[in-house]
PDB file of C-alpha atoms in Angstrom:
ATOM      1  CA  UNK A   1     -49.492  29.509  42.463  1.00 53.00           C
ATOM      2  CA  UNK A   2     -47.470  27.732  45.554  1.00 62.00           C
ATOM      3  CA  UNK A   3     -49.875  25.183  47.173  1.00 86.00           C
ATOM      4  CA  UNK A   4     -47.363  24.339  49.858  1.00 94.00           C
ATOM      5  CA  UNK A   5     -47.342  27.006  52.315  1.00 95.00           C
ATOM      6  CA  UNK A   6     -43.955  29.565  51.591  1.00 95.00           C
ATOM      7  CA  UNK A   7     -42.569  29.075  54.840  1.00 96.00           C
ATOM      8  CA  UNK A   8     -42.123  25.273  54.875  1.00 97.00           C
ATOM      9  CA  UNK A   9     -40.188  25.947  51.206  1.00 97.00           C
ATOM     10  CA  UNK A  10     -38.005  28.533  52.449  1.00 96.00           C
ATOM     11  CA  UNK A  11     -37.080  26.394  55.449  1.00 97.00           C
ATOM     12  CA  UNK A  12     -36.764  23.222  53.830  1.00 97.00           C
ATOM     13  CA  UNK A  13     -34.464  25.259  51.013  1.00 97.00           C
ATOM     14  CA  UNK A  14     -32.495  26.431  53.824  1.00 96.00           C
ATOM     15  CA  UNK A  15     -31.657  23.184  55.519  1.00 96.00           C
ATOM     16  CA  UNK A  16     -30.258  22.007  52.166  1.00 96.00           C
ATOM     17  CA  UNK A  17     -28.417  24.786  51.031  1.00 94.00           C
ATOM     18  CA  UNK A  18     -27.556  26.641  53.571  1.00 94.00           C
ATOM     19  CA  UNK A  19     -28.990  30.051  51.600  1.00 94.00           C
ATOM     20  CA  UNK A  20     -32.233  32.231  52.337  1.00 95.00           C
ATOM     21  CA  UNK A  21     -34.524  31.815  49.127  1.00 96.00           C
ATOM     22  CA  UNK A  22     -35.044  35.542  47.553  1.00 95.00           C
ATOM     23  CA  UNK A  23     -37.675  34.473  44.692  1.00 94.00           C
ATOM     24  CA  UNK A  24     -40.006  31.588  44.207  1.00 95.00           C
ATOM     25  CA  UNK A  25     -41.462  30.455  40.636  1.00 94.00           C
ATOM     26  CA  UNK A  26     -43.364  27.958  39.695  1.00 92.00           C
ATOM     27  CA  UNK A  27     -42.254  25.741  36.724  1.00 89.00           C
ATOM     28  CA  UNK A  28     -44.283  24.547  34.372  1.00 75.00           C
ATOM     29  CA  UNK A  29     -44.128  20.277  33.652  1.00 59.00           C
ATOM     30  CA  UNK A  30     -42.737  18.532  36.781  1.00 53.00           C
ATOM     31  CA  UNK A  31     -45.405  15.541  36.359  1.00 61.00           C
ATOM     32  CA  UNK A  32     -47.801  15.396  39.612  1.00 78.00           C
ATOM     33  CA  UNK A  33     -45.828  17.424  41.829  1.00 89.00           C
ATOM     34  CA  UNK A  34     -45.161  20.864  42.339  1.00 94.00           C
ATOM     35  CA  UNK A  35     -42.506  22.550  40.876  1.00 94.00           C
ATOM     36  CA  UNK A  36     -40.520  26.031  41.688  1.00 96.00           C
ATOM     37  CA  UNK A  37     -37.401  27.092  40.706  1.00 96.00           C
ATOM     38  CA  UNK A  38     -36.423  29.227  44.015  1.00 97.00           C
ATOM     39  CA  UNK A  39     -33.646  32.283  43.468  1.00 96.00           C
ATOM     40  CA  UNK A  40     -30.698  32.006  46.370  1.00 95.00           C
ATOM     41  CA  UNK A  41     -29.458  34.841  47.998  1.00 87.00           C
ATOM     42  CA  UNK A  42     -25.586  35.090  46.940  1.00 82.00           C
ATOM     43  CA  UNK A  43     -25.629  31.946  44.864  1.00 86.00           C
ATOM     44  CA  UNK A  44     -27.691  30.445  41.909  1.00 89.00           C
ATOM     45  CA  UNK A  45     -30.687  28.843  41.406  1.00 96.00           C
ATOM     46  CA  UNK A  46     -32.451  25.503  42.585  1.00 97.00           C
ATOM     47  CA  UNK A  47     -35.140  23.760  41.919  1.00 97.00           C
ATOM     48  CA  UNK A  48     -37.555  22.175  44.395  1.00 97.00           C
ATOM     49  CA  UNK A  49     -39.828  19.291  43.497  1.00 96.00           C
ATOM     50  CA  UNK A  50     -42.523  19.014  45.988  1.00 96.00           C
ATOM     51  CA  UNK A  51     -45.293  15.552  46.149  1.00 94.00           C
ATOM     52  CA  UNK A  52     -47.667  14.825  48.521  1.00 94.00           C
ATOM     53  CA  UNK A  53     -47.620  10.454  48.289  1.00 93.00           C
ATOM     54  CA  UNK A  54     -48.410   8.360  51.853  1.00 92.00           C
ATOM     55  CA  UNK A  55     -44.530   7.016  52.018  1.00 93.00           C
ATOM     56  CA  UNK A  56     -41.357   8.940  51.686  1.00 93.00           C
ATOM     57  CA  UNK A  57     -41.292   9.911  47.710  1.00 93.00           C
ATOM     58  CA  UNK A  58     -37.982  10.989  45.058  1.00 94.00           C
ATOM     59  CA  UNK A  59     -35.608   8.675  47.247  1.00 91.00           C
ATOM     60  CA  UNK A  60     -35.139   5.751  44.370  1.00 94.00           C
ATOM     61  CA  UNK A  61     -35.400   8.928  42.119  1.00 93.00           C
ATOM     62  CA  UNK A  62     -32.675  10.938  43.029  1.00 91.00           C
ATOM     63  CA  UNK A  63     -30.278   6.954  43.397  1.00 93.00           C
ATOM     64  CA  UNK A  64     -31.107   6.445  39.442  1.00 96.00           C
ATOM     65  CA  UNK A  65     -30.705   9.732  38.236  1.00 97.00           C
ATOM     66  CA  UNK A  66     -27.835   9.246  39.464  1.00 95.00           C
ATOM     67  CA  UNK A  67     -26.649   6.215  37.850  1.00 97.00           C
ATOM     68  CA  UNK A  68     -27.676   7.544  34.553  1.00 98.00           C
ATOM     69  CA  UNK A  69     -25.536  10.566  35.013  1.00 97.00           C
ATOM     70  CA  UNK A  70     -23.014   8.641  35.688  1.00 97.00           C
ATOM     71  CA  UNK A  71     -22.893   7.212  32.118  1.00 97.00           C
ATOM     72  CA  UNK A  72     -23.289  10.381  30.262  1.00 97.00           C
ATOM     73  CA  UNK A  73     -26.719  11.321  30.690  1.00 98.00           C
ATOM     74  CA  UNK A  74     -27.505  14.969  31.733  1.00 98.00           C
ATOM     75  CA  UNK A  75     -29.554  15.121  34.676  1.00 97.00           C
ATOM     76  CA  UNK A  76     -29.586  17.432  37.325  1.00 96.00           C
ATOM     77  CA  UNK A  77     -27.883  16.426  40.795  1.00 96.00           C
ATOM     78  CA  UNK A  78     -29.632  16.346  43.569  1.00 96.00           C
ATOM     79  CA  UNK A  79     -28.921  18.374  46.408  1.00 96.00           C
ATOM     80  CA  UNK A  80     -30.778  17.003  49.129  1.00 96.00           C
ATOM     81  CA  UNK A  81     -33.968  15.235  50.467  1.00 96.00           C
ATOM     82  CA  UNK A  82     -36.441  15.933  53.241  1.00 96.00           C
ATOM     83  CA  UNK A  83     -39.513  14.672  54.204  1.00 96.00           C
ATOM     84  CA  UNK A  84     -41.632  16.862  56.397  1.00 96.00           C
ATOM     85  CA  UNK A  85     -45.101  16.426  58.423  1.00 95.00           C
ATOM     86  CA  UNK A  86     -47.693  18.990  57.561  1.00 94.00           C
ATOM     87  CA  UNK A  87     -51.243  18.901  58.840  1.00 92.00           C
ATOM     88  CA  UNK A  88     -51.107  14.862  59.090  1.00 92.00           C
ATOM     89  CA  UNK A  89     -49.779  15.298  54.986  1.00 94.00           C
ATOM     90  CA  UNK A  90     -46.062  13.500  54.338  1.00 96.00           C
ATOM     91  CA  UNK A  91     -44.537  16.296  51.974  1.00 97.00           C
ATOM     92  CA  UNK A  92     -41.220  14.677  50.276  1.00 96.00           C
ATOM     93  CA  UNK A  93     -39.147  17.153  48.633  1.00 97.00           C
ATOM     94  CA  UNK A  94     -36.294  16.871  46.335  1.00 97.00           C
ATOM     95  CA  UNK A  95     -33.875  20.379  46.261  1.00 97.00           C
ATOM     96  CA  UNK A  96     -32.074  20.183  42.487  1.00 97.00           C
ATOM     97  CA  UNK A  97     -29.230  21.580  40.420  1.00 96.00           C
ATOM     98  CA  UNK A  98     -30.975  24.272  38.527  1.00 96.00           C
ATOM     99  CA  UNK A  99     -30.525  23.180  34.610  1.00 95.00           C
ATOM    100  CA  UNK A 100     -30.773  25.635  32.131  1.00 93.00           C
ATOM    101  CA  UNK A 101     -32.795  25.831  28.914  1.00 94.00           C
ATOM    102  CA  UNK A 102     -36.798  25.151  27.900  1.00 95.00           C
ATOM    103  CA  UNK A 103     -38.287  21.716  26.761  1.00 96.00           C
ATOM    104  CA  UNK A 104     -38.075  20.679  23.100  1.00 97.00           C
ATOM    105  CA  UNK A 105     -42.125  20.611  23.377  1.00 95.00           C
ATOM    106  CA  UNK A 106     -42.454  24.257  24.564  1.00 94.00           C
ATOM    107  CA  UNK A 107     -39.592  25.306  21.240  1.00 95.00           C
ATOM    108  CA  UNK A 108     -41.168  22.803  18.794  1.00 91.00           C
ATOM    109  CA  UNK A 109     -43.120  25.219  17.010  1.00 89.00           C
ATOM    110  CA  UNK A 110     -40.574  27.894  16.403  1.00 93.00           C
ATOM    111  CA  UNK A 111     -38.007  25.564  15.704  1.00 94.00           C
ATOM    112  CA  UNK A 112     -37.002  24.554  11.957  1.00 95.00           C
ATOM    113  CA  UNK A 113     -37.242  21.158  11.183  1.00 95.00           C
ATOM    114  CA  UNK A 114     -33.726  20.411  11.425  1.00 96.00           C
ATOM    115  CA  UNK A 115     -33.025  21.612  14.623  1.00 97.00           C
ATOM    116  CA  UNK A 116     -36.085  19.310  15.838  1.00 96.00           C
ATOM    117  CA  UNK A 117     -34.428  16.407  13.935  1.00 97.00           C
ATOM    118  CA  UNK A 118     -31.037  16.997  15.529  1.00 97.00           C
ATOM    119  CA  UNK A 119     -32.578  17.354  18.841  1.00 98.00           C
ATOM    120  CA  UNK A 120     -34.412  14.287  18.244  1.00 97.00           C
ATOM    121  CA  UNK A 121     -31.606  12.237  17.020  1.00 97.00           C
ATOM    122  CA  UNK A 122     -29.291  13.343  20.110  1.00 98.00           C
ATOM    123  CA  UNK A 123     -31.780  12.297  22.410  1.00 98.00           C
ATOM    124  CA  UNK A 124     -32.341   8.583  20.962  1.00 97.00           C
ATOM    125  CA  UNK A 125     -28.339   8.490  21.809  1.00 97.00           C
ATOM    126  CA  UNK A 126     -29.570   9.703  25.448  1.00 98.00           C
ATOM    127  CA  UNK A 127     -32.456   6.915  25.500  1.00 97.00           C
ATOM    128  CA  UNK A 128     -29.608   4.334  24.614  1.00 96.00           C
ATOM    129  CA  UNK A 129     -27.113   5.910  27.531  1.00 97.00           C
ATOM    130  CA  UNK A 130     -29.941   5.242  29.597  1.00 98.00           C
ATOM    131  CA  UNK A 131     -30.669   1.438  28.466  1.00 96.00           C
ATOM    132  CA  UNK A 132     -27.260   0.702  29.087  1.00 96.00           C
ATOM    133  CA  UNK A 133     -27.668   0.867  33.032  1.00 97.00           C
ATOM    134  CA  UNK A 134     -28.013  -2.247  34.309  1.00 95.00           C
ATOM    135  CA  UNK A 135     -31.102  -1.558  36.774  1.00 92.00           C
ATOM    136  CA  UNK A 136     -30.863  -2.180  40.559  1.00 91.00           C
ATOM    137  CA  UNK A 137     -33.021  -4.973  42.163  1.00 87.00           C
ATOM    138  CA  UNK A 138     -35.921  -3.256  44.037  1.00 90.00           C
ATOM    139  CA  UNK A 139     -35.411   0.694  42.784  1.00 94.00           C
ATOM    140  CA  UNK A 140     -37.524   2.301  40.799  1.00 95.00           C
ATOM    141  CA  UNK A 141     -40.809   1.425  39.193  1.00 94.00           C
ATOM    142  CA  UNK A 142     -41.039  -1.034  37.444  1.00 95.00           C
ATOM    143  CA  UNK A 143     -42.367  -1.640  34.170  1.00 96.00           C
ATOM    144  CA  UNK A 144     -44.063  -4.814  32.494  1.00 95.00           C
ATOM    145  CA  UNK A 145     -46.554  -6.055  29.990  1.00 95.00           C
ATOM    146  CA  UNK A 146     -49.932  -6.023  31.629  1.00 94.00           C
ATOM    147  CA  UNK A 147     -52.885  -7.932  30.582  1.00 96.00           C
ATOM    148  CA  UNK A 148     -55.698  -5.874  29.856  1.00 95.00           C
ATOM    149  CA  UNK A 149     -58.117  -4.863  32.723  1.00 91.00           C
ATOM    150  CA  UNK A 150     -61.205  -7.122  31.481  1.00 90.00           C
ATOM    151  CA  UNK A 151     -63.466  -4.549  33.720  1.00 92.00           C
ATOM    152  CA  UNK A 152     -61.886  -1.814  31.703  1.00 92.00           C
ATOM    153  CA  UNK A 153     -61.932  -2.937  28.470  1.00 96.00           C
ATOM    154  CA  UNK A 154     -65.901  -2.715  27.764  1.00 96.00           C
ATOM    155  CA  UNK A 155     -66.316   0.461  29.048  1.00 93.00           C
ATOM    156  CA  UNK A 156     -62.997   1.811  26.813  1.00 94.00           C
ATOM    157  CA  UNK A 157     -64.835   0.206  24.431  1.00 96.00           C
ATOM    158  CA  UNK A 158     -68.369   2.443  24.786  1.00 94.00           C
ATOM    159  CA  UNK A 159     -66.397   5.620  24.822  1.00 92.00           C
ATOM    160  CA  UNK A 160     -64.258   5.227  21.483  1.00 94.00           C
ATOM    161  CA  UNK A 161     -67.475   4.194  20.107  1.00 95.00           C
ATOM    162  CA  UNK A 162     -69.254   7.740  21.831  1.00 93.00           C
ATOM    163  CA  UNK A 163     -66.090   9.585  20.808  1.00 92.00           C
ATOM    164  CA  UNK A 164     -65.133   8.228  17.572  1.00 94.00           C
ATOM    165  CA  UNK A 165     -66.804   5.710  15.747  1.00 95.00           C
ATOM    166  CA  UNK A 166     -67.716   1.548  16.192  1.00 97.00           C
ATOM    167  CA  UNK A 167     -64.620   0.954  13.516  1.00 97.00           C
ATOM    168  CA  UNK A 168     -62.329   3.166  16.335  1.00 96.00           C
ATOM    169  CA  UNK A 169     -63.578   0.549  19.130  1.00 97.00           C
ATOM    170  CA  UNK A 170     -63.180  -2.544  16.419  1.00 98.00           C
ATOM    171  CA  UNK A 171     -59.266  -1.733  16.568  1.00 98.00           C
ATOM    172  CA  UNK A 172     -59.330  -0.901  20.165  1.00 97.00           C
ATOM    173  CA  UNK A 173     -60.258  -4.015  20.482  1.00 98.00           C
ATOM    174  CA  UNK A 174     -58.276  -6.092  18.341  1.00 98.00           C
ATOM    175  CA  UNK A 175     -55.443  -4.508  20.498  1.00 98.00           C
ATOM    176  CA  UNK A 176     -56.717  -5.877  23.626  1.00 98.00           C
ATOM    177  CA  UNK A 177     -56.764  -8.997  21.999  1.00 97.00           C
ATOM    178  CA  UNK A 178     -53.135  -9.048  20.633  1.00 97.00           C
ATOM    179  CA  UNK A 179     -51.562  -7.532  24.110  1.00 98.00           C
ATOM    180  CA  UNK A 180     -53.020 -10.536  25.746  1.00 97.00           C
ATOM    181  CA  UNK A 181     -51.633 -12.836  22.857  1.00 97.00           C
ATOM    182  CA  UNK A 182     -48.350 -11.131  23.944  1.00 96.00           C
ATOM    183  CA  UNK A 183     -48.513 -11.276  27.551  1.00 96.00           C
ATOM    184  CA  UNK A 184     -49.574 -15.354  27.820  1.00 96.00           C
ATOM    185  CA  UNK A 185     -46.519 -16.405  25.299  1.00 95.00           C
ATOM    186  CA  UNK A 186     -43.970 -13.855  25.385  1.00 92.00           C
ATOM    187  CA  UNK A 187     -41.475 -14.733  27.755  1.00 92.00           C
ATOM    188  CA  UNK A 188     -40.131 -11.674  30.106  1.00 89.00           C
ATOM    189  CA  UNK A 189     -37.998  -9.614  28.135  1.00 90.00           C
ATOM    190  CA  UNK A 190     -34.576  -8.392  29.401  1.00 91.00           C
ATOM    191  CA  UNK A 191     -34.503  -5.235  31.553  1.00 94.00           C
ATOM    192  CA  UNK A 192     -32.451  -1.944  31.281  1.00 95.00           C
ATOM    193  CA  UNK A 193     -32.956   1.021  33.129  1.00 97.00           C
ATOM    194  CA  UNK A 194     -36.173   2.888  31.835  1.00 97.00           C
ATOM    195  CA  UNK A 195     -36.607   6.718  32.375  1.00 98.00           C
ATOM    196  CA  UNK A 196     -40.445   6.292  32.228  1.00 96.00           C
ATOM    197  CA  UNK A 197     -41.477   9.417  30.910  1.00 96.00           C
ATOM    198  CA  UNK A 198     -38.915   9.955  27.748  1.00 98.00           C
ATOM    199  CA  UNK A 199     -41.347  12.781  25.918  1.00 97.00           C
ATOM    200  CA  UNK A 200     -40.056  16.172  24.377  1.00 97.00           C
ATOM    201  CA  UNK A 201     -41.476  17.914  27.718  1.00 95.00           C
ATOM    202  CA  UNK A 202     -39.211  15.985  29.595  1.00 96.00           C
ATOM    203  CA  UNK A 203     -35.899  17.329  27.290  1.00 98.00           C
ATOM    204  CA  UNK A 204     -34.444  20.816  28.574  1.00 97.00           C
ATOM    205  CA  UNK A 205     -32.582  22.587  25.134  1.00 98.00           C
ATOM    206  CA  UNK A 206     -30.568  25.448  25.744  1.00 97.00           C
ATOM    207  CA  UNK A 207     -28.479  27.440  23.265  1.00 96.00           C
ATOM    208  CA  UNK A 208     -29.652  24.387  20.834  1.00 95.00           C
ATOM    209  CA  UNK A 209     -27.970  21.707  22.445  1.00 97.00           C
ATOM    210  CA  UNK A 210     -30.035  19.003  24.612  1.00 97.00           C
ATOM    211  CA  UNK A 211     -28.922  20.073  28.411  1.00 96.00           C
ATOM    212  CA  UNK A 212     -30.790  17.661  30.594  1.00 97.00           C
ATOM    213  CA  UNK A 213     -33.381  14.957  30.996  1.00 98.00           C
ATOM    214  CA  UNK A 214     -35.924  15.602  33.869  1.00 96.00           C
ATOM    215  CA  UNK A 215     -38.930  14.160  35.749  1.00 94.00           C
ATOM    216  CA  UNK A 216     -37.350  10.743  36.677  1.00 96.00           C
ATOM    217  CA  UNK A 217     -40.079   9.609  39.434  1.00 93.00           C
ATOM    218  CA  UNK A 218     -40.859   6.718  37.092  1.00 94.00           C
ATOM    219  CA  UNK A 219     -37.550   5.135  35.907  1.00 97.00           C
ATOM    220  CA  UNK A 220     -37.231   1.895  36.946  1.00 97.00           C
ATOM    221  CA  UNK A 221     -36.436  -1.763  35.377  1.00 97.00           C
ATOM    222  CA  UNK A 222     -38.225  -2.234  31.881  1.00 96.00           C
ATOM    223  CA  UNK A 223     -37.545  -3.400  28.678  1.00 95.00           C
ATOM    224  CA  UNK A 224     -35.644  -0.622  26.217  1.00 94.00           C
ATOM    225  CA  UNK A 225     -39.446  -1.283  24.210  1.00 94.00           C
ATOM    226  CA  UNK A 226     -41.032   0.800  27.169  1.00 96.00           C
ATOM    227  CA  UNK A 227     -39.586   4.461  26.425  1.00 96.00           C
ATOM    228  CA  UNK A 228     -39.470   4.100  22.622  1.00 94.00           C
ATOM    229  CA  UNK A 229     -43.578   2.965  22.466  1.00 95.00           C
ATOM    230  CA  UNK A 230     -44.405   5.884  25.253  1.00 95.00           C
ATOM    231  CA  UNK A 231     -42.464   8.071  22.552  1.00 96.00           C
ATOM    232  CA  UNK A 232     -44.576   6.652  19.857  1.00 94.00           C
ATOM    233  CA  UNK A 233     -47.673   7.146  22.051  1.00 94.00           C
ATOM    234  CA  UNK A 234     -47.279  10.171  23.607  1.00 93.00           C
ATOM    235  CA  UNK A 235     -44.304  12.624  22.062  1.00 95.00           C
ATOM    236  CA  UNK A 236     -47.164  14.626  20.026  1.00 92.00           C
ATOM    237  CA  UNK A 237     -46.731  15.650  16.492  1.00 89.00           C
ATOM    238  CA  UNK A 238     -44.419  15.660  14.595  1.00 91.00           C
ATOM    239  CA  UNK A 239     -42.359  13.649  16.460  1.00 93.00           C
ATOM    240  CA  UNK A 240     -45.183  10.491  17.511  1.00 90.00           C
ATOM    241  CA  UNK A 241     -44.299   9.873  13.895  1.00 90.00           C
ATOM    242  CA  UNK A 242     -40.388   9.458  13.570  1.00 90.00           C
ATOM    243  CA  UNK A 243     -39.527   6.834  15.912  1.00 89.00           C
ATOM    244  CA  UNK A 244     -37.038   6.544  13.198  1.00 92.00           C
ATOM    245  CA  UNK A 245     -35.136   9.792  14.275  1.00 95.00           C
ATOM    246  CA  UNK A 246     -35.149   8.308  18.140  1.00 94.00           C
ATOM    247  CA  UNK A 247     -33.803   5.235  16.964  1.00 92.00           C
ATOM    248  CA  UNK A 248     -31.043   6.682  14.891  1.00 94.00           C
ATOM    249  CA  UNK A 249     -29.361   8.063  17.678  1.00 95.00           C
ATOM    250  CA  UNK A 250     -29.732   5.472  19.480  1.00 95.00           C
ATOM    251  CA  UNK A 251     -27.695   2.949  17.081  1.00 93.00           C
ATOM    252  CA  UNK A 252     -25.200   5.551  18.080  1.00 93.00           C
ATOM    253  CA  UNK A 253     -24.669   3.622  21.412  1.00 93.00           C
ATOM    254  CA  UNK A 254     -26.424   0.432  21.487  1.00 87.00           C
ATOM    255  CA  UNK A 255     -28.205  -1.572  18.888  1.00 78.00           C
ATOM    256  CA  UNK A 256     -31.973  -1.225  19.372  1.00 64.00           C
ATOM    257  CA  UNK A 257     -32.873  -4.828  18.660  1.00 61.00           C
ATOM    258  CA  UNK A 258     -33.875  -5.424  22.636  1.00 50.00           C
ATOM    259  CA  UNK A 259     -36.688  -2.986  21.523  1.00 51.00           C
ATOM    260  CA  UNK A 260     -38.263  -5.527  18.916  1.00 82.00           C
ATOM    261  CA  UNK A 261     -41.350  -4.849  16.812  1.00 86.00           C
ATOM    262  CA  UNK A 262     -43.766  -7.089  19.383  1.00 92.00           C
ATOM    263  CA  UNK A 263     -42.653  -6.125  22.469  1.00 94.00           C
ATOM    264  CA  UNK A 264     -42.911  -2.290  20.755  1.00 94.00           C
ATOM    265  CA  UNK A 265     -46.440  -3.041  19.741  1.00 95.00           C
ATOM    266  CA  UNK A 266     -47.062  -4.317  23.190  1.00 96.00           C
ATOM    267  CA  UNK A 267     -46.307  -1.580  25.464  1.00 97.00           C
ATOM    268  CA  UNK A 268     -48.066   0.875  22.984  1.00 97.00           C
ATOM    269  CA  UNK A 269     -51.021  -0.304  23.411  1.00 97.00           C
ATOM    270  CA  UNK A 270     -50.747  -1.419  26.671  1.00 97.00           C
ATOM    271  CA  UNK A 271     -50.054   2.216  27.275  1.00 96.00           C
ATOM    272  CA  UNK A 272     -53.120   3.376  24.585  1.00 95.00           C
ATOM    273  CA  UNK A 273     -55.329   1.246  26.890  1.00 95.00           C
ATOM    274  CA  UNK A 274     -54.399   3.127  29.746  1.00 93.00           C
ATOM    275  CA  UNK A 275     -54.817   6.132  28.057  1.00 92.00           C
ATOM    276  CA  UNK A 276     -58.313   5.244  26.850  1.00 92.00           C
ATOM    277  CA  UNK A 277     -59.061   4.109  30.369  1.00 89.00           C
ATOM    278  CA  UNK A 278     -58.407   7.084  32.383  1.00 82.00           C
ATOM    279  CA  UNK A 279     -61.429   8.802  34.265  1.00 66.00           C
ATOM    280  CA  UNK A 280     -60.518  12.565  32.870  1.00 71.00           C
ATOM    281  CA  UNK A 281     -61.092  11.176  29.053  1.00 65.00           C
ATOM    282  CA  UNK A 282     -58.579  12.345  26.898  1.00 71.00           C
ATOM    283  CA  UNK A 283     -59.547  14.585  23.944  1.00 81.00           C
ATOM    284  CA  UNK A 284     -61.249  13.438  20.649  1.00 84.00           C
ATOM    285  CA  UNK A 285     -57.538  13.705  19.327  1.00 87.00           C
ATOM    286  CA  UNK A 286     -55.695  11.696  21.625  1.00 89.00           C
ATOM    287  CA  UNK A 287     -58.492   9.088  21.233  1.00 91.00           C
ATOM    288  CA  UNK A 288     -57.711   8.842  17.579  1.00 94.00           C
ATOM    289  CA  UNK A 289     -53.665   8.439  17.981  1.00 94.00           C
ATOM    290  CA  UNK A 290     -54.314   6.095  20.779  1.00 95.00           C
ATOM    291  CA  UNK A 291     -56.544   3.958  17.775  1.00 96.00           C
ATOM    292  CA  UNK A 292     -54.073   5.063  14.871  1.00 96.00           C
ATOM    293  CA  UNK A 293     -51.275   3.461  17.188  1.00 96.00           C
ATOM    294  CA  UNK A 294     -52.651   0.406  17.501  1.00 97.00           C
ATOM    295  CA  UNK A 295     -54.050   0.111  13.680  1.00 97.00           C
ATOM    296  CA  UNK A 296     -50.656   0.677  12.708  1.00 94.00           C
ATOM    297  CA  UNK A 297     -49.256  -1.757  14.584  1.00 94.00           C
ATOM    298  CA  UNK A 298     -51.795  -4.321  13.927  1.00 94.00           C
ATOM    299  CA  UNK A 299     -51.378  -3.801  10.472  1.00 87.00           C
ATOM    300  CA  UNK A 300     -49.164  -6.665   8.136  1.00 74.00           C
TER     301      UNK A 300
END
């Protein structure tokens, strides 16, 4: 369903490329914003990433995307910018190279195992392509260890015991406890280029081969610990389970050391936390990874 009116699209699309769009779809994924891929007349597709934020939005996107390109990593390139007054709304949109293919979490299921392995595997060489960028002071988001939200953490508390059990908020719990161990005598790790939302429905795979890496409005400075515990956290099954498949590929390029086992803990459950904290609960499910996570690595 387009939400921004069709006209402002198709004009918008026209001051970038030059071409009258024929068809408009919307995409699934694409984060918060909305997404279409738009058909050109004579000439191929883009895509057109559409948010509604109060200051100009996809500007440090479009920079990092393409520094990681730059070192091997597929991402599309970005054709142009433009920020455009609607009804007292700021609508920033980003006009992309159309990349082929369907996310690894849309072909999981009908995949065989070794194709998801492969995949997997190729992308932790990606993740490491992307660590490797040296980030720029000021771009991006960035991304550090955050103590606990002490209003939060009662009331995360209450609903893992609603949802789950008082065992489930026990661990919670315990993790609060260790991130703020972490966050009071760890001293700031060293920083890489994150992309901030490294998940299977972020992975386009076309004729089996990995063919981009998209949804960068989050990449920023972090440490290489970031993406692999949001992988942990958040890739779904199977793959939530085989951070050793991510990290394989990734020895292919850089030694993963940076990400060590604390710092790993650390951002997962500062990321469970979240998680567990939002105001649209997650589902009985996702409340029990979130606690597995953390149990796991709380465990000797």
């Amino acid at each position: 369903m387009v939400t921004t009116p069709r006209a402002i699209i198709d004009s918008v699309v026209r001051s970038v490329s030059g071409r009258e769009v024929e068809c408009l779809v919307p995409l699934s994924g694409g984060g918060m914003n909305e997404t279409y891929r738009a058909d050109l007349a004579a000439d191929g597709p883009v895509v057109v990433r559409i948010a509604r934020q109060s200051t100009p939005w996809f500007i440090d996107e479009a920079h990092l995307m393409g520094r990681a390109r730059a070192v091997g990593v597929p991402t599309a390139e970005v054709l142009g910018l433009e920020h455009v007054d609607h009804d007292g709304e700021l609508l920033s949109f980003s006009i992309q190279q159309y990349l082929p293919g369907r996310s690894l979490d849309e072909l999981m299921g009908g995949l065989p195992a070794a194709d998801v392995e492969r995949l997997t595997v190729d992308a932790g060489e990606i993740l490491a392509r992307v660590h490797s960028v040296t980030p720029d002071a000021g771009r991006g988001i960035q991304h550090a260890l955050r103590l606990p939200e002490e209003t939060a953490v009662p009331r995360i508390l209450r609903i893992v015991t609603d949802t789950l059990d008082s065992s489930a908020a026990q661990v919670v719990e315990r993790g609060a406890d260790f991130l703020r161990r972490v966050v009071t005598t760890t001293p700031p790790p060293a920083v890489s280029l994150a992309q901030g939302d490294f998940l299977p429905k972020n992975l386009l795979i076309h004729d089996g081969t990995l063919t981009g890496v998209i949804d960068w409005e989050f990449a920023g400075p972090a440490s290489p610990a970031f993406d692999l515990a949001r992988w942990e956290v958040s890739a779904g099954a199977p793959l939530h389970d085989r951070p050793d498949l991510l990290r394989r590929g990734y020895a292919r390029v850089i030694t993963p050391d940076p990400a060590n086992p604390t710092l790993t803990a650390a951002f997962a459950i500062d990321w469970t936390l979240e998680l567990l904290a939002w105001k649209n609960p997650a589902t009985p499910a996702q409340f029990r990874r979130c606690v597995d996570v953390i149990a796991r690595h709380l465990s000797p």
